[in-house]
PDB file of C-alpha atoms in Angstrom:
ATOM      1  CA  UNK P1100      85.518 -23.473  67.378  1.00 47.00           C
ATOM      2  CA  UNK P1101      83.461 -21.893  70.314  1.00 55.00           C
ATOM      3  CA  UNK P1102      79.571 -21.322  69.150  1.00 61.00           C
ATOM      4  CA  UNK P1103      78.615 -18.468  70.982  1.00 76.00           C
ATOM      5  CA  UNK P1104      81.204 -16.071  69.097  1.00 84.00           C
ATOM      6  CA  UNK P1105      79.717 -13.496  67.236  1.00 89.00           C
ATOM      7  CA  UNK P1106      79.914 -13.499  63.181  1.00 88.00           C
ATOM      8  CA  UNK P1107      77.622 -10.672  61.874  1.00 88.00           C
ATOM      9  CA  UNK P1108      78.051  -9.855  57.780  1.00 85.00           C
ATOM     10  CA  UNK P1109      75.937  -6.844  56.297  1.00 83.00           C
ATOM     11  CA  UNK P1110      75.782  -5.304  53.378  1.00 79.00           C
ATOM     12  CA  UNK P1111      74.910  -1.451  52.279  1.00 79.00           C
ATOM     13  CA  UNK P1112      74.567  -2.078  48.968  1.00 72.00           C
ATOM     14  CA  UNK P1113      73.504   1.483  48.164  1.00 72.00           C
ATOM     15  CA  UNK P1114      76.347   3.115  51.006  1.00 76.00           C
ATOM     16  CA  UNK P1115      78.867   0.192  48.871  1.00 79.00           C
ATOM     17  CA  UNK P1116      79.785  -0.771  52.340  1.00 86.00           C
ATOM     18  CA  UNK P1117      80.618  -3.775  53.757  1.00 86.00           C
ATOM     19  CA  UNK P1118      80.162  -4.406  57.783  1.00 90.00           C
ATOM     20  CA  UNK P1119      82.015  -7.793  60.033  1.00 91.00           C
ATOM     21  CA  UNK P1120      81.807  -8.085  63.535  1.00 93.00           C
ATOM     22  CA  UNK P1121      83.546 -11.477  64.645  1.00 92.00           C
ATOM     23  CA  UNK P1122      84.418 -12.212  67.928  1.00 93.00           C
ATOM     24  CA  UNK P1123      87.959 -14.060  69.288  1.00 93.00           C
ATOM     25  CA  UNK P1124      88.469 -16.604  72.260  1.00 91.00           C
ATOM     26  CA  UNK P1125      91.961 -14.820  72.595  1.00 92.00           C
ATOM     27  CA  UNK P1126      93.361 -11.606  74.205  1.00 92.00           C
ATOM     28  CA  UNK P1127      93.525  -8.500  71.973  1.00 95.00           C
ATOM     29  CA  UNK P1128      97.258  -7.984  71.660  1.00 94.00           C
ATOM     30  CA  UNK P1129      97.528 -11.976  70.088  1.00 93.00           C
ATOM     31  CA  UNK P1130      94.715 -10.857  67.726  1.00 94.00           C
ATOM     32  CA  UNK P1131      96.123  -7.369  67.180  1.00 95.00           C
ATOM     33  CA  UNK P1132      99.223  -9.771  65.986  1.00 94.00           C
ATOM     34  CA  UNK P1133      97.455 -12.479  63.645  1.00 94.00           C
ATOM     35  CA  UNK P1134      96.067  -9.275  61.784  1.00 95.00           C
ATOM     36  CA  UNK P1135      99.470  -6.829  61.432  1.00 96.00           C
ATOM     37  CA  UNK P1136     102.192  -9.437  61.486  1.00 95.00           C
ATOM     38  CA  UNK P1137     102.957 -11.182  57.798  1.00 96.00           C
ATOM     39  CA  UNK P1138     104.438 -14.357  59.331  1.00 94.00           C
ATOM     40  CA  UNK P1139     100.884 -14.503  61.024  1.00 93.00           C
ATOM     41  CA  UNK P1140      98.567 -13.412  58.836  1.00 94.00           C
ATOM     42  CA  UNK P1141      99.787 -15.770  55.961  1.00 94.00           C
ATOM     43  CA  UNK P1142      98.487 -18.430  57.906  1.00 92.00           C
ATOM     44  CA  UNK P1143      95.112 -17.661  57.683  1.00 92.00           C
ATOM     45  CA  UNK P1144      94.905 -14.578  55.270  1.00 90.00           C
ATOM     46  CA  UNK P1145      93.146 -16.350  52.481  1.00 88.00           C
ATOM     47  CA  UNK P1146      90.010 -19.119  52.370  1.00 84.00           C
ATOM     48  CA  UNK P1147      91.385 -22.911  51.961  1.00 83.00           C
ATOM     49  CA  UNK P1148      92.101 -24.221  49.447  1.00 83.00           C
ATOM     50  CA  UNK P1149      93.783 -21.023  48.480  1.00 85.00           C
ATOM     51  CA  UNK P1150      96.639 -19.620  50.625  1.00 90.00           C
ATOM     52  CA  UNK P1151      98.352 -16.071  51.365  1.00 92.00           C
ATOM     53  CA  UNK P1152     101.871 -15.037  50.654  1.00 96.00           C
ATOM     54  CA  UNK P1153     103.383 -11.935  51.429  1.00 97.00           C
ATOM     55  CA  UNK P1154     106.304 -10.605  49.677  1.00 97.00           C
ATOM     56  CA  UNK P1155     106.946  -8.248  52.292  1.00 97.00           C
ATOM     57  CA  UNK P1156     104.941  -5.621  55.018  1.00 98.00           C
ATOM     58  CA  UNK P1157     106.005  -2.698  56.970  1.00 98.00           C
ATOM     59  CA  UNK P1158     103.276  -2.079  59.192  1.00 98.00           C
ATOM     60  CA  UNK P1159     103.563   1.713  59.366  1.00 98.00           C
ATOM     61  CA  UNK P1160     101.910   4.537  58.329  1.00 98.00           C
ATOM     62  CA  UNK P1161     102.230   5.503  54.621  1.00 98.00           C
ATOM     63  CA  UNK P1162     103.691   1.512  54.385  1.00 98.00           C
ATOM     64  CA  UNK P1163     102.447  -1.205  52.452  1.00 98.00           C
ATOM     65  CA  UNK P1164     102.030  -4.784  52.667  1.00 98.00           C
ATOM     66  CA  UNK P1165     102.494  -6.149  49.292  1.00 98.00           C
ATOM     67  CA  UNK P1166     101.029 -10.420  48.446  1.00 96.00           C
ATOM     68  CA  UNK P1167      99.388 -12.847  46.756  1.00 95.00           C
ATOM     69  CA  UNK P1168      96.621 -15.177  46.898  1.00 91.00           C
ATOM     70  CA  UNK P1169      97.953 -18.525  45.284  1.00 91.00           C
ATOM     71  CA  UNK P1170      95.493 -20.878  44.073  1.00 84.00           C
ATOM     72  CA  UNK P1171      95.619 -24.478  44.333  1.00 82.00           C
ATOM     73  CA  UNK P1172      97.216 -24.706  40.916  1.00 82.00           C
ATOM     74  CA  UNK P1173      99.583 -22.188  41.521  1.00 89.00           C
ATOM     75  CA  UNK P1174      97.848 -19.075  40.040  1.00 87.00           C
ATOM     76  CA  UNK P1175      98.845 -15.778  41.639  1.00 91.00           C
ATOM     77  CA  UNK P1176      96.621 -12.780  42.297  1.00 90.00           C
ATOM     78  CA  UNK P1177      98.478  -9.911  43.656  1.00 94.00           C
ATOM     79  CA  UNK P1178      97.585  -7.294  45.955  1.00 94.00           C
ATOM     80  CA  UNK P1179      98.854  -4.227  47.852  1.00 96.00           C
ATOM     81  CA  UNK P1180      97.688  -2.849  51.158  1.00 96.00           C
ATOM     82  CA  UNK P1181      98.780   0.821  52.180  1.00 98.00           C
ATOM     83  CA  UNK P1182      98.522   1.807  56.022  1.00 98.00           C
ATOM     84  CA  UNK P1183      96.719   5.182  55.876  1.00 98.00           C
ATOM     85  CA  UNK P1184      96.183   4.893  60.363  1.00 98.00           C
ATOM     86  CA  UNK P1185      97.425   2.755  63.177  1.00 98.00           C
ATOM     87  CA  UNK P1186      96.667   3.055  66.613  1.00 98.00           C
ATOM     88  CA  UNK P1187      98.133   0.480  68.423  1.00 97.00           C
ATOM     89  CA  UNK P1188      95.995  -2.367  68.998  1.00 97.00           C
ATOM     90  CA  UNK P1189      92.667  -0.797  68.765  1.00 98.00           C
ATOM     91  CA  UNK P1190      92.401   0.474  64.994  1.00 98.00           C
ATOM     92  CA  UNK P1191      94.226   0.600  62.115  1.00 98.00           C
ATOM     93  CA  UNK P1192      93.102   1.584  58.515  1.00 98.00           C
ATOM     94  CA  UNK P1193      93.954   0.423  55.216  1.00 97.00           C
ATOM     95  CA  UNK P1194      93.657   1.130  51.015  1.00 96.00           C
ATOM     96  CA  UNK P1195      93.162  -2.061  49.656  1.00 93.00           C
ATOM     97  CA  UNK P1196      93.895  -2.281  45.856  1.00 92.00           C
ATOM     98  CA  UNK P1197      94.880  -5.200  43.037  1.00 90.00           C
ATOM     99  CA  UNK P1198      97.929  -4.908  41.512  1.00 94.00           C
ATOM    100  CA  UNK P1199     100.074  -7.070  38.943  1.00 94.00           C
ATOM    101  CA  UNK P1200     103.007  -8.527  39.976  1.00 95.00           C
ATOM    102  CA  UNK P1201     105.557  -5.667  39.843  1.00 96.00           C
ATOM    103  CA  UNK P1202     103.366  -4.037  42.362  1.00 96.00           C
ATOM    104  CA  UNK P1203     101.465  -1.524  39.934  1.00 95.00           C
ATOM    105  CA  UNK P1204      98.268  -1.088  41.569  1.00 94.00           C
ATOM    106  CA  UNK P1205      94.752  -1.119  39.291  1.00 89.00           C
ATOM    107  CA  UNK P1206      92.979   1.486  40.741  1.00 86.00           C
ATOM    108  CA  UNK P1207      90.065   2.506  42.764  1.00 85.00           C
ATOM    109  CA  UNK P1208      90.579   0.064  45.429  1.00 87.00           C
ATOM    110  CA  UNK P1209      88.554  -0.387  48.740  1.00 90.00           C
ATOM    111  CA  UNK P1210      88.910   1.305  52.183  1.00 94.00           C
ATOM    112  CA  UNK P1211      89.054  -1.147  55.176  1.00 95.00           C
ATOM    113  CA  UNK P1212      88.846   0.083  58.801  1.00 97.00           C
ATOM    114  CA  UNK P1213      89.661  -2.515  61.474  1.00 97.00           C
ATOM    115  CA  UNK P1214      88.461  -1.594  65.637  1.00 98.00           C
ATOM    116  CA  UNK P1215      89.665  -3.918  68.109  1.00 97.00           C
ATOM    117  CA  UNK P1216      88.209  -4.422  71.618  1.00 97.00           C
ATOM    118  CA  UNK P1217      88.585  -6.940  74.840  1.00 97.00           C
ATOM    119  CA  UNK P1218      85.341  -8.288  77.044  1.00 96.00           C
ATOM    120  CA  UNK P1219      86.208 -11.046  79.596  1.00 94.00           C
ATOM    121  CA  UNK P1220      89.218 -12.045  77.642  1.00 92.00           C
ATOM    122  CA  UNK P1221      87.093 -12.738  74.140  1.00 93.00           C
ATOM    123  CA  UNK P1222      88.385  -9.839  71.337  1.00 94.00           C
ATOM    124  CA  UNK P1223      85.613  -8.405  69.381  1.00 95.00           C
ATOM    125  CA  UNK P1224      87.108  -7.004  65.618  1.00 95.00           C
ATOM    126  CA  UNK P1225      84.492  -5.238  63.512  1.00 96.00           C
ATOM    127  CA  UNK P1226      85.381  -4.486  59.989  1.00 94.00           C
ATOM    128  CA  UNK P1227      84.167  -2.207  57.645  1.00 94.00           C
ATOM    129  CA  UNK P1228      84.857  -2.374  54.108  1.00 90.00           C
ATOM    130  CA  UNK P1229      83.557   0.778  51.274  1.00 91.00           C
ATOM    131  CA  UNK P1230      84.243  -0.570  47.702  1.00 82.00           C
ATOM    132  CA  UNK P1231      83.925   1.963  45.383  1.00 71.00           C
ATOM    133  CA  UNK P1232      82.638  -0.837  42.635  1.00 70.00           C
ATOM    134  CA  UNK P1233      80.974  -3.785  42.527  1.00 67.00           C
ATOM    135  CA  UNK P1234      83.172  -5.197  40.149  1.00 69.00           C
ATOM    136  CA  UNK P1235      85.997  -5.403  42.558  1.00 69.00           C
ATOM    137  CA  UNK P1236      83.814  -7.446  44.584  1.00 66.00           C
ATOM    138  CA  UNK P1237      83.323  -9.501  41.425  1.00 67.00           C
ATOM    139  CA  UNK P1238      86.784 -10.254  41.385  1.00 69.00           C
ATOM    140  CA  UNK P1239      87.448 -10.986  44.726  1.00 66.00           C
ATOM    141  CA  UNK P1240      85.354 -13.888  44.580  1.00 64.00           C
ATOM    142  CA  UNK P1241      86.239 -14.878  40.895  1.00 68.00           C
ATOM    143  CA  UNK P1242      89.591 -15.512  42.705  1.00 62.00           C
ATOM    144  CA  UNK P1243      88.128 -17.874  45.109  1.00 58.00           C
ATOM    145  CA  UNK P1244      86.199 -20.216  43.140  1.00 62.00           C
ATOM    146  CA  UNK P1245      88.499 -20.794  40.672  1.00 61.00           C
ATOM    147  CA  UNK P1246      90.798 -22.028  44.093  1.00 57.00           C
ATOM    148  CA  UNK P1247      87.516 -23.855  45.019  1.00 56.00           C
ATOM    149  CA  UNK P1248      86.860 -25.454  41.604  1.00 60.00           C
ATOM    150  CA  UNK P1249      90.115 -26.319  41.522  1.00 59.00           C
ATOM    151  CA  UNK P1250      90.333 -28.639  44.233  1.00 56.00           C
ATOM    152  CA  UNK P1251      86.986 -30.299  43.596  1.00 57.00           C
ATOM    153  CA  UNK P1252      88.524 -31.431  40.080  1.00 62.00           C
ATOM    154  CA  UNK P1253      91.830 -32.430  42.251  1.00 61.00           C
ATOM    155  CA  UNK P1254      89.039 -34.441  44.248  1.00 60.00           C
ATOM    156  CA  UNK P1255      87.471 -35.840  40.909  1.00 62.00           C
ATOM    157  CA  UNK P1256      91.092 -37.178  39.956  1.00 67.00           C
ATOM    158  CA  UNK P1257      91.397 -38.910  42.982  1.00 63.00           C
ATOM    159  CA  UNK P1258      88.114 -40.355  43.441  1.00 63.00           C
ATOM    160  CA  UNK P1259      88.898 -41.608  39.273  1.00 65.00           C
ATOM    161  CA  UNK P1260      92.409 -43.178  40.173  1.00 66.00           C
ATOM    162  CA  UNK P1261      91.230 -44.688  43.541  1.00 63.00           C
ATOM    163  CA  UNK P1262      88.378 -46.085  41.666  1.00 62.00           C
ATOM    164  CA  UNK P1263      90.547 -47.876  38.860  1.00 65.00           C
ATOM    165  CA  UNK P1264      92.719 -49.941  41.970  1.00 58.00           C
TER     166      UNK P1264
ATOM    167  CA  UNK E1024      81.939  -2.562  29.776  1.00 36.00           C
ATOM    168  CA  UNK E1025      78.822  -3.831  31.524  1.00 52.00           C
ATOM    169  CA  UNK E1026      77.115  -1.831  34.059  1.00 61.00           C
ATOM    170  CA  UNK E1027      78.213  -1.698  37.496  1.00 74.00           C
ATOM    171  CA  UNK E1028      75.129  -3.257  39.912  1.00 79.00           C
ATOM    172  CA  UNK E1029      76.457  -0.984  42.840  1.00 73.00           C
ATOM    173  CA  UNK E1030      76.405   1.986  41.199  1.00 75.00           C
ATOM    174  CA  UNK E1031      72.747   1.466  39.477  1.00 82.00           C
ATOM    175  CA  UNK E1032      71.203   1.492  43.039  1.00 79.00           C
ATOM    176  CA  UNK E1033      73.395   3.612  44.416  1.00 75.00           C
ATOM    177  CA  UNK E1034      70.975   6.391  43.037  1.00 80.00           C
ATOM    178  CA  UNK E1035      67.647   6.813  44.864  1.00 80.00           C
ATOM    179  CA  UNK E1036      65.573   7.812  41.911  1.00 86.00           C
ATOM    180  CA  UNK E1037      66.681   4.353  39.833  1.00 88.00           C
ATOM    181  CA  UNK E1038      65.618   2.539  43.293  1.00 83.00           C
ATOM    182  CA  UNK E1039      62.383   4.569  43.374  1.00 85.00           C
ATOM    183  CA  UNK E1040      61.909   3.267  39.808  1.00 89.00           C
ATOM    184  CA  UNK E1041      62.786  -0.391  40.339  1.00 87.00           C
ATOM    185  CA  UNK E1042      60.365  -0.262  43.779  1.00 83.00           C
ATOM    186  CA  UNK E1043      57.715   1.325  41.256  1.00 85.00           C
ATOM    187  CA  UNK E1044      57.987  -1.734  38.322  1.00 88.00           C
ATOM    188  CA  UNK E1045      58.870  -4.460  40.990  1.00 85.00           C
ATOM    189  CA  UNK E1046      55.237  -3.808  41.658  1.00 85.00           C
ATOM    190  CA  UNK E1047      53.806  -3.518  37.973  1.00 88.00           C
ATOM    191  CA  UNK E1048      55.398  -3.068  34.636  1.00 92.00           C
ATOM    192  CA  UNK E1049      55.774   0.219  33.619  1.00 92.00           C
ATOM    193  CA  UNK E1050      56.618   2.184  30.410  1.00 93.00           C
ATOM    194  CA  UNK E1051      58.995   5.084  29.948  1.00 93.00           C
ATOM    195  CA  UNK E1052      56.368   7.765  29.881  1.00 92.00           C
ATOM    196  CA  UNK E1053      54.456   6.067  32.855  1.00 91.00           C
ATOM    197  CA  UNK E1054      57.315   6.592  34.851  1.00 92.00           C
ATOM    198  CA  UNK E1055      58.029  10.061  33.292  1.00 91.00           C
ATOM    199  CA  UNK E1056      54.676  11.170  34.701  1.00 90.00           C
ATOM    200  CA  UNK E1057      54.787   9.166  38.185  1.00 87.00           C
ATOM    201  CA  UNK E1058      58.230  10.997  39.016  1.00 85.00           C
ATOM    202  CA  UNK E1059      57.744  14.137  37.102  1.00 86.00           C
ATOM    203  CA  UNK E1060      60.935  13.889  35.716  1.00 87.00           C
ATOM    204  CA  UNK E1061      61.594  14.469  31.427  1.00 90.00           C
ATOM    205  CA  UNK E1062      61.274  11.842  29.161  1.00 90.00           C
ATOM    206  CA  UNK E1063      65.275  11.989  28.717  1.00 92.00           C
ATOM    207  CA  UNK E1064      66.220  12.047  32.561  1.00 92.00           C
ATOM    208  CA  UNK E1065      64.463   8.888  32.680  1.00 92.00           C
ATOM    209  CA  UNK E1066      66.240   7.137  29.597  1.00 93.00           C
ATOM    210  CA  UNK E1067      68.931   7.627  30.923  1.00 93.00           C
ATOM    211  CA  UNK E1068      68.129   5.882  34.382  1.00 93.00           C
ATOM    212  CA  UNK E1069      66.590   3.333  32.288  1.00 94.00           C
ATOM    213  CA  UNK E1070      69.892   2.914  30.098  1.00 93.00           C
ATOM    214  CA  UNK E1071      71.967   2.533  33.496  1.00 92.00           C
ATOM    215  CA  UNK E1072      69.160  -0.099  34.664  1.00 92.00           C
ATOM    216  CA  UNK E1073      69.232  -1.775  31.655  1.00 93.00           C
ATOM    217  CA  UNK E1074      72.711  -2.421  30.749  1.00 91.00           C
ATOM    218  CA  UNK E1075      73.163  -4.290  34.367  1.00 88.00           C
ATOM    219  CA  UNK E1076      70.100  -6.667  33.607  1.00 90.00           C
ATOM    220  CA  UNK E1077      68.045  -5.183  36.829  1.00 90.00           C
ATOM    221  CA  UNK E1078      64.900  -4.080  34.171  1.00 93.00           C
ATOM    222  CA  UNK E1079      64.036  -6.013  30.879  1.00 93.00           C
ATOM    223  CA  UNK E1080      62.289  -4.517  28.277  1.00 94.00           C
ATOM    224  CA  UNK E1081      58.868  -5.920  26.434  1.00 93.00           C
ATOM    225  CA  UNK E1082      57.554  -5.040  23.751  1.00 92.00           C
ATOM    226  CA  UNK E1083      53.751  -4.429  23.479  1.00 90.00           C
ATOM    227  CA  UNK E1084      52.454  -2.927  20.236  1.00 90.00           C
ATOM    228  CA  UNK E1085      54.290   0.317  20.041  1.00 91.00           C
ATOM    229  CA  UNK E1086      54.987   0.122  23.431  1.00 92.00           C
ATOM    230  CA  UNK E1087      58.095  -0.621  25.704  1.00 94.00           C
ATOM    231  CA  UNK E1088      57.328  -2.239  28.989  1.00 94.00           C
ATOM    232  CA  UNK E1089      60.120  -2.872  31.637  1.00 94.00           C
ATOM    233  CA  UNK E1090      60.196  -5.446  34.290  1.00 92.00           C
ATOM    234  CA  UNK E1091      62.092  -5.834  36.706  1.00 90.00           C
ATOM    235  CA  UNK E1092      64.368  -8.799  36.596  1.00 90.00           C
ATOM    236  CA  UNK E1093      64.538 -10.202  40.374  1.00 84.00           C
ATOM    237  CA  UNK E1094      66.785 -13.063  39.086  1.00 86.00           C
ATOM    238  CA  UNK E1095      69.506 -10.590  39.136  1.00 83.00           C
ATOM    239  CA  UNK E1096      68.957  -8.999  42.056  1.00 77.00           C
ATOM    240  CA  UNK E1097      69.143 -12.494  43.250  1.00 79.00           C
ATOM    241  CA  UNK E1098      72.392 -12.831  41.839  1.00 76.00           C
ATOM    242  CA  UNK E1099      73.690 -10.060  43.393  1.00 74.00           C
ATOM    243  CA  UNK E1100      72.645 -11.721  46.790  1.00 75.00           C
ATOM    244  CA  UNK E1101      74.009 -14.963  46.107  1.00 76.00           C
ATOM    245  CA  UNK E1102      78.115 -13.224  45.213  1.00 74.00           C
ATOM    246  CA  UNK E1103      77.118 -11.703  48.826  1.00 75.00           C
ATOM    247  CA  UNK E1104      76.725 -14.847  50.627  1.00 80.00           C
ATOM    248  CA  UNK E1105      79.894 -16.698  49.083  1.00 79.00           C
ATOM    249  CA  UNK E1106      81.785 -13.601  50.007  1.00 81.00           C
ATOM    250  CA  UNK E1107      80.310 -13.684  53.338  1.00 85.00           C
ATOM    251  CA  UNK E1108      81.290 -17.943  53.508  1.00 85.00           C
ATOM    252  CA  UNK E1109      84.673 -16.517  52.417  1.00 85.00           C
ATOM    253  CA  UNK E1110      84.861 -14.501  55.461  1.00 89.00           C
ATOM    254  CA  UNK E1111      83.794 -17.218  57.866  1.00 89.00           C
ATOM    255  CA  UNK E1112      86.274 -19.849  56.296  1.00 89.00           C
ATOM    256  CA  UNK E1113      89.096 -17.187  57.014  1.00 91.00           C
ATOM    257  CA  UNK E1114      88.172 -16.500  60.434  1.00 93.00           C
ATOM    258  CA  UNK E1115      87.690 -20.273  61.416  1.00 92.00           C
ATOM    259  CA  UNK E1116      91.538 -21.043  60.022  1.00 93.00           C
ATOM    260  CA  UNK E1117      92.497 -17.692  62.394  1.00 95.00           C
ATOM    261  CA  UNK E1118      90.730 -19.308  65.314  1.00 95.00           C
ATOM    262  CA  UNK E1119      92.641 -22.532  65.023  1.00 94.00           C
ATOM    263  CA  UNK E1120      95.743 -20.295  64.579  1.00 95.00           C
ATOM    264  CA  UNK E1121      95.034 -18.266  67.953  1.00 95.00           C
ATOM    265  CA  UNK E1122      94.379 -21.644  69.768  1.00 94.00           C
ATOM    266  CA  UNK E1123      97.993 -23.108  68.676  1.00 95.00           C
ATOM    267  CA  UNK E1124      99.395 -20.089  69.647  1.00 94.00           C
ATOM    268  CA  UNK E1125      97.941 -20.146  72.946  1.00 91.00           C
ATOM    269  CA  UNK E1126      98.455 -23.592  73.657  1.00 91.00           C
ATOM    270  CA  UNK E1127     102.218 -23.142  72.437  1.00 90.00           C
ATOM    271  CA  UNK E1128     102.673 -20.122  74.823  1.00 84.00           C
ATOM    272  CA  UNK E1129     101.220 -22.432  78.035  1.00 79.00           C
TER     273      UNK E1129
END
């Protein structure tokens, strides 16, 4: 990991908007890729210990990507993402809503708008993210630590059997 | 259905009113007067305020005080920063990805 790339995080918590601005040590058509093909963003899509899987994506306007996060344990939390704007490497926008496994979303969902640009070969993406409810937010991160407390008691086993040999 | 923290300080007169108490406890017809607003407009900020835990209520003879509970609001911060860590984890796995990728296409 290269320290001088930019990671900026703000909140608006009275606009309900989220801002990222995170810098890439790679060209802007690879990272154009890792964010609008499935194959690649399943590979680092969701925070470890949990892990992304997409059922399927047509990256088009008016399509959808449609996955889950799984947590350590198995647990599935699905979501669907409809393509409201692409422009080709530069921007594309997104609806971003849970759903349950048959694909029927639980709306309102959150708007994402991703801008890409290229300096000296490093790609800059900012983000923005308007969630219409905190509670959403809530959830997002309910997800997560239940992935993270999972693996922690995972640890716990292991450290207890280890320490019985 | 509890109260949605967004949405309680999404308003600017409910932030005016948690600026005003974060400063000194205040009850509903103090804060009546200080925004010359009706009694009722102002329950019903306080209801919204309330039912998310950003104001507790004290009572004082016959009189309600409300406080303003900065152990939420540091709640509130703290889901920010694990969703921010989230965020950083993510991008740290992509920046391994983009460096195999690279290395693969040399």
């Amino acid at each position: 990991m290269n320290n001088d790339l930019l990671f900026d995080f703000n909140v608006d918590k009275t606009a309900k908007m989220v801002y990222i601005t995170r810098e890439f040590d790679a060209g802007q058509s690879l990272v154009w890729d890792a964010f609008t093909k499935a194959e690649l963003l399943d590979q680092w899509g969701a925070p470890a210990p949990m892990r992304a899987k997409t059922k399927y994506m047509n990256f088009e306007v008016g399509g959808r990507r449609f996955y889950a996060m799984i947590t350590p344990d198995g647990e599935e939390r699905w979501s669907v993402q409809e393509f409201t704007s692409i422009t080709p490497k530069t921007n594309f926008k997104m609806y971003n809503a849970f759903s349950d496994k048959d694909e029927n979303r639980e709306l309102p969902g959150s708007e994402w708008d991703h801008n890409f640009s290229e300096k000296n070969g490093i790609t800059r993406v900012d983000i923005t993210i308007y969630n219409e409810s905190f509670e959403r937010l809530e959830r997002l991160l309910e997800g997560f630590k239940i992935g993270f407390t999972m693996t922690l008691k995972n640890l716990e086993e292991l450290l207890a059997t280890l320490s019985q040999k | 259905m509890k109260q949605d923290i967004f949405q309680a300080i999404s308003d600017p007169t409910r932030r005016a009113i948690l600026t005003l108490i974060a400063i000194q406890a205040l009850t509903p017809n103090a804060m009546a007067e200080k925004f010359a607003m009706t009694r009722q407009a102002v329950s019903k900020h306080i209801k919204v305020l309330h039912e998310c835990e950003l104001i507790k209520p004290e009572h004082s003879g016959r009189e309600i005080y409300y406080h303003l509970n900065a152990k939420k609001m540091q709640e509130f911060d703290h889901w920010l920063a694990q969703f921010r860590q989230n965020w950083q984890t993510q991008f740290n796995q992509l920046d391994q990805l983009l460096t195999t990728i690279k290395e693969q296409k040399q």
